[in-house]
Coordinates of N, CA and C in Angstrom, one line a residue:
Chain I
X21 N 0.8 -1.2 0.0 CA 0.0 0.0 0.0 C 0.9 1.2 0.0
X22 N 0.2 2.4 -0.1 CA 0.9 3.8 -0.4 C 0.3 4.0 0.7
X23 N 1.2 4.7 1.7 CA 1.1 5.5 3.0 C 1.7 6.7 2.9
X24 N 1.7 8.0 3.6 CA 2.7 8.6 4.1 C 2.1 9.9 5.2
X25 N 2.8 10.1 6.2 CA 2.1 10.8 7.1 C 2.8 11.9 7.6
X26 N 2.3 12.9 7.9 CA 2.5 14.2 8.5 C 2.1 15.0 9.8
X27 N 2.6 15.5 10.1 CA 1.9 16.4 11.5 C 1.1 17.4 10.5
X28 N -0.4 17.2 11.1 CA -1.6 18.2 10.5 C -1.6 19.8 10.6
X29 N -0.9 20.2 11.8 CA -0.7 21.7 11.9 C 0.9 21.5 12.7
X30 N 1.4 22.9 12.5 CA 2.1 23.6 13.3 C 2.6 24.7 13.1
X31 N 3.3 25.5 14.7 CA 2.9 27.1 14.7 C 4.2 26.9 14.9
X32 N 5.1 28.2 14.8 CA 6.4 28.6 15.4 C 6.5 30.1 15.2
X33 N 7.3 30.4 15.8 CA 7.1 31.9 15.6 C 8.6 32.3 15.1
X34 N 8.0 33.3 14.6 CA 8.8 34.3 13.2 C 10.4 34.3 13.5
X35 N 11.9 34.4 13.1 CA 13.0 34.2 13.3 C 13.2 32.5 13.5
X36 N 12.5 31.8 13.9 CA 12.6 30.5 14.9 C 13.0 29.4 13.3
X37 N 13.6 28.2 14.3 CA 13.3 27.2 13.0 C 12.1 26.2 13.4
X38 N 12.2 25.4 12.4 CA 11.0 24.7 12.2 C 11.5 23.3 11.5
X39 N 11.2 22.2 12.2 CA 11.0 20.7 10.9 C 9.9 20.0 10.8
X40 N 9.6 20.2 9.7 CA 8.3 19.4 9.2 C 8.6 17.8 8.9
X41 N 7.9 17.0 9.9 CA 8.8 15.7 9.3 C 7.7 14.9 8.8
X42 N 8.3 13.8 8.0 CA 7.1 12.7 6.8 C 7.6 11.9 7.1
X43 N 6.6 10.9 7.1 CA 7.4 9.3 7.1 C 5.9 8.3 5.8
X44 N 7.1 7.4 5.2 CA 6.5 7.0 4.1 C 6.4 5.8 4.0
X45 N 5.4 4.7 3.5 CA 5.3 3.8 3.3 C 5.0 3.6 2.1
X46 N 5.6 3.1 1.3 CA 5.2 3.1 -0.1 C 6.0 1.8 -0.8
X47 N 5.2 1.5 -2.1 CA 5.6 0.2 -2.9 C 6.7 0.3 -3.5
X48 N 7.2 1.1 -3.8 CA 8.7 1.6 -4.7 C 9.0 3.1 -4.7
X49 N 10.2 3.0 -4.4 CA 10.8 4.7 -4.0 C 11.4 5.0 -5.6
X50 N 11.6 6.0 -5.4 CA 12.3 7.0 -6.3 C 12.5 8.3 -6.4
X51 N 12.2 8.3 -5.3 CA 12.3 10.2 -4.9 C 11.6 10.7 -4.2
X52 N 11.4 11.7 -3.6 CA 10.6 12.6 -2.3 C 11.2 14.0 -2.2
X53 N 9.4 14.6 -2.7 CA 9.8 15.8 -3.2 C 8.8 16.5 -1.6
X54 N 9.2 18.2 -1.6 CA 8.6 19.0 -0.9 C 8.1 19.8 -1.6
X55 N 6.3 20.5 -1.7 CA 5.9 21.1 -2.3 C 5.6 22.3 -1.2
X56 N 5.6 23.4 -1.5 CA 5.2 24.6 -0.2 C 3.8 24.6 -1.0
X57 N 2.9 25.6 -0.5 CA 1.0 25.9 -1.2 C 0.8 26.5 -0.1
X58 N 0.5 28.1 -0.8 CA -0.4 29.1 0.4 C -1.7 28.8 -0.3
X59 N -2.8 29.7 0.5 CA -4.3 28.7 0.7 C -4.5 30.1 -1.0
X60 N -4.9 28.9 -1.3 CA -5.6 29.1 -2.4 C -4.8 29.4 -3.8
X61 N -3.9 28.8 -3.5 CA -2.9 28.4 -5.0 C -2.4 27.5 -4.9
X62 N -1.4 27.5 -6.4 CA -1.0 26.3 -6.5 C 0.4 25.4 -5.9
X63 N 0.8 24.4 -5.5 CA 1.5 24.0 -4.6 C 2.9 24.3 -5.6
X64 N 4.1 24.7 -4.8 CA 4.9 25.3 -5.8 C 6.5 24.7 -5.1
X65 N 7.2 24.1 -5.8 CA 8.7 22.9 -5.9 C 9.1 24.0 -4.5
X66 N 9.9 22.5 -3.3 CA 10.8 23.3 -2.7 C 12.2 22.4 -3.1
X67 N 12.2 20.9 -2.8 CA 13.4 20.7 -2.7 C 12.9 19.0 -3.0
X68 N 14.2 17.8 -3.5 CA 13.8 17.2 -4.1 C 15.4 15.9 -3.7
X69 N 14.5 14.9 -3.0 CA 15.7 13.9 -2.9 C 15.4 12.9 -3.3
X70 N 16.6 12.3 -3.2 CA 16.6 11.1 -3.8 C 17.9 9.5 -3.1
X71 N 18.5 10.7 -2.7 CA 19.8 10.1 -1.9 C 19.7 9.9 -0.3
X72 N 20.6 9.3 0.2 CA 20.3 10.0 1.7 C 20.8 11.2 2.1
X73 N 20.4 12.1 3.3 CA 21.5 13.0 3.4 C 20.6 14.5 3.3
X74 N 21.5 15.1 3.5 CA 20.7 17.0 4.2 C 21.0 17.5 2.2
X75 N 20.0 18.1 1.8 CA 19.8 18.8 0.8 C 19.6 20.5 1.2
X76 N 20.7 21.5 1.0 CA 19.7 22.6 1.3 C 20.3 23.6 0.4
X77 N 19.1 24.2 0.3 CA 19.0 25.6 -0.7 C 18.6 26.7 0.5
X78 N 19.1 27.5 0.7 CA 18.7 28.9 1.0 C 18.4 28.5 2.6
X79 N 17.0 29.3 3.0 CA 16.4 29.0 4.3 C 15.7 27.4 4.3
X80 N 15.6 26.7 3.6 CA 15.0 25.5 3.4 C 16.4 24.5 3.0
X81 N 15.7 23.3 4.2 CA 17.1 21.9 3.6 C 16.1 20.6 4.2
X82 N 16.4 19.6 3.1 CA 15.2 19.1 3.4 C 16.2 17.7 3.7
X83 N 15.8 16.7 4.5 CA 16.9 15.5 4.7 C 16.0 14.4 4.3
X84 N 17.1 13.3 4.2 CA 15.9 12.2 4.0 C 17.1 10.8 4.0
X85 N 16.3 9.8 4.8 CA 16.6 8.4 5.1 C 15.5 7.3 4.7
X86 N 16.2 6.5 3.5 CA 16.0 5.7 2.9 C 15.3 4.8 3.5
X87 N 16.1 4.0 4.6 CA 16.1 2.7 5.4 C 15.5 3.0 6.7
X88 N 14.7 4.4 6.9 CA 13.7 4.4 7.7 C 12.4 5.3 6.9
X89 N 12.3 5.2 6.1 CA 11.1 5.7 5.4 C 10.9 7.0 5.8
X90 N 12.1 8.1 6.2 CA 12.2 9.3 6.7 C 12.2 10.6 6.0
X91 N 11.4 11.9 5.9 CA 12.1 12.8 5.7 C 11.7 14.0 6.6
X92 N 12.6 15.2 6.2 CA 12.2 16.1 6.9 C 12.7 17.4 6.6
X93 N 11.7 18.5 6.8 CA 12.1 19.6 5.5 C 12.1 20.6 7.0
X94 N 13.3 21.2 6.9 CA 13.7 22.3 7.6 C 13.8 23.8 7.1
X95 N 13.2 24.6 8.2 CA 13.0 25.7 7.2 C 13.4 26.8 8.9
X96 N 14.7 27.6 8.7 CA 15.3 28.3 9.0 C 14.6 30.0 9.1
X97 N 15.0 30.7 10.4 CA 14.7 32.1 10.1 C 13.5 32.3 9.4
X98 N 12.6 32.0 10.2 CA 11.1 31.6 9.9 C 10.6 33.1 9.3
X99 N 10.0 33.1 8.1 CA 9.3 34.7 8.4 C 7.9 34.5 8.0
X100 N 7.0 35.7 7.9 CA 5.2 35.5 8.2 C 4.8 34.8 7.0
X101 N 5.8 35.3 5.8 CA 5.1 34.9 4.5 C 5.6 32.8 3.6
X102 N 6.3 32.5 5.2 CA 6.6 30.9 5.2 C 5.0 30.2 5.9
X103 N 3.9 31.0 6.2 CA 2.6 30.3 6.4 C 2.0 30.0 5.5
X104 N 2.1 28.4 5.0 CA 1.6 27.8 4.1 C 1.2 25.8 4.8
X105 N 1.1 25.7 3.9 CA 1.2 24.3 3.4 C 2.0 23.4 3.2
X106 N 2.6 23.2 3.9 CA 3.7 21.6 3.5 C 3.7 20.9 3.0
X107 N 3.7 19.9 1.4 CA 3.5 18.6 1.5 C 4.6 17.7 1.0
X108 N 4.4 16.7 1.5 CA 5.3 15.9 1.2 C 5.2 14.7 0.2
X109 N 5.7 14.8 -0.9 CA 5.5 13.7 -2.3 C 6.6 12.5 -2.3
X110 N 6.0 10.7 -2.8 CA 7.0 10.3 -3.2 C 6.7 10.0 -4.2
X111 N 7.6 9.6 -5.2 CA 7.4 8.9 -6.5 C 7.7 7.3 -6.1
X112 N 6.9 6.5 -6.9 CA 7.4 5.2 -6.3 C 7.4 4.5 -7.7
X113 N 7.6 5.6 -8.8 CA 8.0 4.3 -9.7 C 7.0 4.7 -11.2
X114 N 5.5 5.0 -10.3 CA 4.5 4.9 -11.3 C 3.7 6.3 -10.7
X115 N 3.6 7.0 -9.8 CA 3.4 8.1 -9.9 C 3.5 8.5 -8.8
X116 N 3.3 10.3 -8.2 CA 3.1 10.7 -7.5 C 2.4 10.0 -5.9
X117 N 2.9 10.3 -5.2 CA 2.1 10.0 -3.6 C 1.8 11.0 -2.7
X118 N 1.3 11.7 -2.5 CA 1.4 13.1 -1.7 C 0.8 12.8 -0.1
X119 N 1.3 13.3 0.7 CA 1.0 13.1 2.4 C -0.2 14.0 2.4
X120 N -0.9 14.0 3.5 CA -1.6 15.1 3.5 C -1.5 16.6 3.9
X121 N -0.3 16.7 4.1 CA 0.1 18.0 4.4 C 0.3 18.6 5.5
X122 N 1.0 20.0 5.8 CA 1.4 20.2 7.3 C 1.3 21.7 7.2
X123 N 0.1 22.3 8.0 CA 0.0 23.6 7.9 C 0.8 24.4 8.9
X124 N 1.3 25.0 8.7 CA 2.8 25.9 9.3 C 1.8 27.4 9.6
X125 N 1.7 27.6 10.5 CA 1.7 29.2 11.1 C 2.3 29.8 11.6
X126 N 2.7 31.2 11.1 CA 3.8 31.5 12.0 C 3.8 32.7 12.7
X127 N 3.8 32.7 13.9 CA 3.3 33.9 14.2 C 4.4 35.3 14.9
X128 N 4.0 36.2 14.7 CA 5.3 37.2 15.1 C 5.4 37.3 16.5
Chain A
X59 N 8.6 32.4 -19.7 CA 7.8 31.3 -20.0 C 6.5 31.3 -19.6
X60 N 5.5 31.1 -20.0 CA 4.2 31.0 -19.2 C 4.0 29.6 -18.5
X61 N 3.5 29.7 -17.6 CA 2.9 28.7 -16.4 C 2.0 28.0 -17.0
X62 N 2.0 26.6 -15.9 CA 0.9 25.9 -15.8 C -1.4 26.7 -16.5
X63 N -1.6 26.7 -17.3 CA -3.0 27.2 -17.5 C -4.0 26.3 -17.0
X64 N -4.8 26.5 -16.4 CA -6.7 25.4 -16.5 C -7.6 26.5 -16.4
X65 N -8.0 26.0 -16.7 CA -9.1 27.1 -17.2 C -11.0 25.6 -17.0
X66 N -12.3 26.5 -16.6 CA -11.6 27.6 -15.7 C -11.4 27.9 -14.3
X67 N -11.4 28.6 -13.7 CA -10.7 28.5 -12.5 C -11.9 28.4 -11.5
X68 N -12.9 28.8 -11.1 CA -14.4 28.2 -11.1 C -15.1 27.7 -11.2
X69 N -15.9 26.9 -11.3 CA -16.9 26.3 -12.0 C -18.4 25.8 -10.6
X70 N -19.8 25.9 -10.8 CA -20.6 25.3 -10.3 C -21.7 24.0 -11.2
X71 N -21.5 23.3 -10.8 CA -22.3 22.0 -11.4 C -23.8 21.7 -10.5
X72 N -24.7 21.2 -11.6 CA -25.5 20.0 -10.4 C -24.7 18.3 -10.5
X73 N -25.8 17.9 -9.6 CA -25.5 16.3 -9.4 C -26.1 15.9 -10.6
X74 N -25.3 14.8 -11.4 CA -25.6 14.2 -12.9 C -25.2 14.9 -14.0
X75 N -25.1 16.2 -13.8 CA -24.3 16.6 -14.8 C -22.8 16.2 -15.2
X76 N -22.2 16.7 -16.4 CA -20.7 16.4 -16.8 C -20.0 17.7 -16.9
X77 N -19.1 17.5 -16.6 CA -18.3 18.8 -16.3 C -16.5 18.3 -17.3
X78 N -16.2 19.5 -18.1 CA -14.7 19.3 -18.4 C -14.0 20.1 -18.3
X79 N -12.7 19.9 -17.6 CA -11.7 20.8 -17.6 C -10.3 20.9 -18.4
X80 N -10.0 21.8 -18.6 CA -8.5 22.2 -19.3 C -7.5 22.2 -18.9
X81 N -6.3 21.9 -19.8 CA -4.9 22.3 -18.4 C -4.2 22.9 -20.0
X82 N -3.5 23.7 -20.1 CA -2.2 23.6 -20.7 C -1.0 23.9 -20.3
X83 N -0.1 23.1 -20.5 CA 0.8 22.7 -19.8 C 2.8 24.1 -19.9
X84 N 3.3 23.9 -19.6 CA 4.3 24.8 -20.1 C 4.7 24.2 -21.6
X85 N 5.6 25.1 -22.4 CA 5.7 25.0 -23.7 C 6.7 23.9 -23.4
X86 N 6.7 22.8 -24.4 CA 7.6 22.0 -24.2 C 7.5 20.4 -23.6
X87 N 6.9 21.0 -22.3 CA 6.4 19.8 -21.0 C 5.4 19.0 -22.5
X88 N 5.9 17.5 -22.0 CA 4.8 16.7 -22.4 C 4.1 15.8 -21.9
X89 N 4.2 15.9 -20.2 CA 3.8 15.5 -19.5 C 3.0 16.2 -18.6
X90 N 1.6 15.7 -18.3 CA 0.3 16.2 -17.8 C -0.5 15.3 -16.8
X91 N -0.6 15.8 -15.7 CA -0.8 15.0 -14.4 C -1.9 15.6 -13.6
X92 N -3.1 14.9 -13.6 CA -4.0 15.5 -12.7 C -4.7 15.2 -10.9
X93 N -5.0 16.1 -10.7 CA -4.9 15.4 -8.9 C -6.3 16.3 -8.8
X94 N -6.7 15.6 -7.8 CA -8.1 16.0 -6.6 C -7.6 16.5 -5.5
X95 N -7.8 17.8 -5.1 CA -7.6 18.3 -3.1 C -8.8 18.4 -3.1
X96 N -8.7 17.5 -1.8 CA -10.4 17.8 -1.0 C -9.1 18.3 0.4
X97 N -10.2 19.1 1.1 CA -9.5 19.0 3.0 C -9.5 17.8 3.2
X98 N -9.8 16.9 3.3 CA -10.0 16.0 3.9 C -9.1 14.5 3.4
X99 N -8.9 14.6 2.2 CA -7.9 13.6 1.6 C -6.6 14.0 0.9
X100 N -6.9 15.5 0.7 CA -5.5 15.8 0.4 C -5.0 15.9 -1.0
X101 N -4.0 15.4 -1.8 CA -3.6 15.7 -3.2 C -4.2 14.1 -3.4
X102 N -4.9 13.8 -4.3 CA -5.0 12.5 -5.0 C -4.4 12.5 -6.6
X103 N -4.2 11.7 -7.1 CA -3.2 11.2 -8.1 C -4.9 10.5 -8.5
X104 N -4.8 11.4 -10.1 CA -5.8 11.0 -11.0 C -5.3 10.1 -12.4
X105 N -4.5 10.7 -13.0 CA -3.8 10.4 -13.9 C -2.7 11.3 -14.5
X106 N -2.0 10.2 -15.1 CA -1.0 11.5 -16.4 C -1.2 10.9 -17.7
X107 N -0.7 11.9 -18.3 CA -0.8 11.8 -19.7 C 0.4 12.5 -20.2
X108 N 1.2 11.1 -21.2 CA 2.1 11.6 -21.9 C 2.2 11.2 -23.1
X109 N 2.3 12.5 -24.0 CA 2.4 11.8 -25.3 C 0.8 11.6 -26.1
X110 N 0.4 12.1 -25.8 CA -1.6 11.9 -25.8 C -2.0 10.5 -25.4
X111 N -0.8 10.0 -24.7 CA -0.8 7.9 -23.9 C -1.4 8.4 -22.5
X112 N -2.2 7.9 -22.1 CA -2.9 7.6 -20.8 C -1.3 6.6 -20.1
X113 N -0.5 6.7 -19.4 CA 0.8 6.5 -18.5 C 0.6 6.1 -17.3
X114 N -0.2 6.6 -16.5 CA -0.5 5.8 -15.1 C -2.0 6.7 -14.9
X115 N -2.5 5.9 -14.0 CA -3.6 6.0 -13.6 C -4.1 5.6 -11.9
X116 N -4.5 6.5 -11.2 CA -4.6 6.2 -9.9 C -5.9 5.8 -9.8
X117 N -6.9 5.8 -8.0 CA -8.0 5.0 -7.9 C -8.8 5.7 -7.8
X118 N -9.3 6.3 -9.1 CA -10.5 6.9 -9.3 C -11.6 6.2 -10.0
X119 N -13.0 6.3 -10.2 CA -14.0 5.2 -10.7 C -13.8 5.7 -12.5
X120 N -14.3 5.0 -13.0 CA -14.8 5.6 -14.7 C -15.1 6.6 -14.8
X121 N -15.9 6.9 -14.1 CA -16.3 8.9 -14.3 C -15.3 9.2 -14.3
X122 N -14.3 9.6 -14.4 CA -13.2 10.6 -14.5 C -12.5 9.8 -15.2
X123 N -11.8 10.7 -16.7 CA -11.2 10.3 -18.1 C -10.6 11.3 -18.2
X124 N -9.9 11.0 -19.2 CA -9.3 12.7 -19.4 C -8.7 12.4 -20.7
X125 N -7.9 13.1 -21.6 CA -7.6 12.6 -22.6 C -6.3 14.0 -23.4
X126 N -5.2 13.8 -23.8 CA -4.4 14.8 -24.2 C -4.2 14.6 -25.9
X127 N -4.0 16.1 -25.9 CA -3.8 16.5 -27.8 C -2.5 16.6 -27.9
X128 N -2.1 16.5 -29.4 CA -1.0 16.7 -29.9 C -0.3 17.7 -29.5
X129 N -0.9 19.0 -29.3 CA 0.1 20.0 -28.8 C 0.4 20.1 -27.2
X130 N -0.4 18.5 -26.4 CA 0.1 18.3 -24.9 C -0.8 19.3 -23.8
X131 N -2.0 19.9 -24.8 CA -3.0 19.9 -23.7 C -3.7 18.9 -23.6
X132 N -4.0 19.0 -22.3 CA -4.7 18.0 -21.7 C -6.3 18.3 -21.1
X133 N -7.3 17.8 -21.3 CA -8.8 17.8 -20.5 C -8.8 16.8 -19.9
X134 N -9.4 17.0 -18.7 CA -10.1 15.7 -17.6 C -12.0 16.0 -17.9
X135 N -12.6 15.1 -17.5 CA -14.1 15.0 -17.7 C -13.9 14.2 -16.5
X136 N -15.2 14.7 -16.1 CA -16.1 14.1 -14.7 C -17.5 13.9 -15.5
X137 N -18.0 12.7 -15.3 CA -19.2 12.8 -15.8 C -20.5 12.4 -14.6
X138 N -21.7 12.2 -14.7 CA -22.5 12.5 -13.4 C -22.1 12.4 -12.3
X139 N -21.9 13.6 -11.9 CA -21.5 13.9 -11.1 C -21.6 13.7 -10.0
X140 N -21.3 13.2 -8.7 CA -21.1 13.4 -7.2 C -21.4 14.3 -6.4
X141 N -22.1 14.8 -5.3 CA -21.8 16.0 -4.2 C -20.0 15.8 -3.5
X142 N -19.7 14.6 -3.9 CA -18.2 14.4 -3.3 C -17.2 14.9 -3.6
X143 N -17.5 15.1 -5.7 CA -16.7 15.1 -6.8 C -16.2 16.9 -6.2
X144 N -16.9 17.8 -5.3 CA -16.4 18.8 -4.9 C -14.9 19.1 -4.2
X145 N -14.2 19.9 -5.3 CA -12.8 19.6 -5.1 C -11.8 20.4 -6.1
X146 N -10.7 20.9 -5.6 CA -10.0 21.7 -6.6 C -9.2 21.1 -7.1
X147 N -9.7 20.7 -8.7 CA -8.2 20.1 -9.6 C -7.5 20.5 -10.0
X148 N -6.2 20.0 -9.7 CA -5.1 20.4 -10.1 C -4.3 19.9 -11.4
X149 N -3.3 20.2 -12.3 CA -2.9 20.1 -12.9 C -1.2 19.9 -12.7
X150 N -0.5 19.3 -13.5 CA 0.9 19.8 -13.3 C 1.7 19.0 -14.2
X151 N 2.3 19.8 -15.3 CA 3.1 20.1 -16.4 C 4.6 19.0 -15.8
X152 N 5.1 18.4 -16.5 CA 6.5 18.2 -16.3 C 7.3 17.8 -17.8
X153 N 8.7 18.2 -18.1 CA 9.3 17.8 -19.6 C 8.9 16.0 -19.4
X154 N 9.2 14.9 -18.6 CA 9.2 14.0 -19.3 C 8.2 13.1 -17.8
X155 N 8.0 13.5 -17.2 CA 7.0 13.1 -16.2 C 7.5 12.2 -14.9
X156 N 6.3 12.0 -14.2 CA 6.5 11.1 -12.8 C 7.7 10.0 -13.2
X157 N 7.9 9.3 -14.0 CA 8.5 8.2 -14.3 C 10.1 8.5 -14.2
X158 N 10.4 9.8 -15.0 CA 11.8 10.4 -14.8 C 12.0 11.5 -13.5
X159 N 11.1 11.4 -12.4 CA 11.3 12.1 -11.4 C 11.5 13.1 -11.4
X160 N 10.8 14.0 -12.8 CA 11.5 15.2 -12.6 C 10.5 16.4 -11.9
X161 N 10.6 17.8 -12.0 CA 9.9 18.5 -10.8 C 8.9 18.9 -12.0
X162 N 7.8 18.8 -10.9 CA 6.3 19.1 -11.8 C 5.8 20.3 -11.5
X163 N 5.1 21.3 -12.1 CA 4.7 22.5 -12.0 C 3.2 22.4 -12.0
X164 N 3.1 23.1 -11.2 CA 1.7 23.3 -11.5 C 0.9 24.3 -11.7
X165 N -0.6 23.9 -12.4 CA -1.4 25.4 -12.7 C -2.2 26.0 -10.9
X166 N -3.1 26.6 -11.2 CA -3.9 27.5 -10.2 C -4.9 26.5 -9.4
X167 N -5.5 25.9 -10.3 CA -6.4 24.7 -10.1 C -8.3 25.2 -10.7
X168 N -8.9 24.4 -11.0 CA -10.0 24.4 -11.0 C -11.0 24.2 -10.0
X169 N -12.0 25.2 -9.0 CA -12.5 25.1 -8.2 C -13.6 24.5 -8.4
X170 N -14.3 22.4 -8.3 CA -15.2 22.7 -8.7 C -16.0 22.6 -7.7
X171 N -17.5 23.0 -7.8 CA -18.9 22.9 -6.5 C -19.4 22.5 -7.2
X172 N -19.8 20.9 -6.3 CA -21.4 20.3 -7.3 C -22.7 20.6 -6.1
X173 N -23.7 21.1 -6.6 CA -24.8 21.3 -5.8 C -25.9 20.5 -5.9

């Protein structure tokens, strides 16, 4: 079966860090992507693994372990306009999997 | 470059009616991928289309088809419709699709309401 799970909300406040973590169960891997999505648009690429190991671009680094069905997208020096949507995608081969997502608030 | 398109970005239905929607994809992308957000279930995986080839397909019933043209737009169709089928579709463009892992873009989405 295709699983993958997330914490439903979470708040931090503004400068602070943050990890959003996923954990996946799925029939065949091939990657695990982060999508960000403020409410009412479209969910828009953050970061994208496929190895094990910390990936990071900018204020965002996203990590991921293979052999525990692990990832987890870190997002640094938090600011207001980082309140969105988190989701977490795997590919397993034959398409997309998406978690259901992790709404981030942040407050000042 | 221009973005993800679907058109349109609204829409209200009744129950039994058929409804179709549009996507065009970025210039190039030949790969077209459609998904269901409800609150409550999140991104669902409808289908893709590459190549105007139907490529994978998730667990949706027959009402929902979709079908891509030569120049890699793509329509989905809902046909009698559901009070459930309420839900914003999404779209998302990639050069060679889910299969090459590469990063998928997506449009605005289509808001639909069935009443």
């Amino acid at each position: 079966g295709q699983n993958i799970d997330q914490p439903t909300e979470m708040t931090a406040t503004e400068g602070a860090i943050v990890q959003i973590n996923c954990t996946y169960q799925t029939s065949g891997f091939n990657g695990l992507f982060w999508y960000q999505q403020h409410a009412g648009e479209a969910p828009t690429f953050l970061s994208y693994n496929v190895l094990d190991g910390l990936e990071e671009k900018g204020r965002f680094s996203s990590f991921l372990s293979r052999s525990k069905g692990y990832s987890y997208l870190l997002l640094k020096e938090l600011q207001m306009k980082d309140s969105a949507s988190y989701l977490c995608a795997v590919i397993n081969g034959q398409n997309f999997v998406f978690g259901p997502g992790t709404r981030l608030s942040v407050l000042p | 470059k221009a973005g993800v398109t679907q058109t349109p970005r609204y829409l209200i239905k009744t129950r039994g009616q058929q409804v179709t929607l549009s996507c065009s994809p970025i210039s190039g992308h030949r790969s077209v991928s459609w998904y269901q957000q409800t609150p409550g279930q999140g991104l669902q995986f409808l289908f893709e289309y590459f190549s105007e080839t139907q490529r994978n397909k998730g667990n949706f019933p027959g009402r929902f088809s979709g079908r891509q043209f030569s120049n890699s737009r793509s329509e989905m169709n809902v046909s009698t419709l559901e009070l459930g089928d309420s839900a914003l579709y999404l779209c998302a463009s990639s050069q060679q699709g889910q299969v090459a892992n590469t990063e998928a873009f997506f449009g605005q989405g289509t808001r639909l309401t069935v009443v």
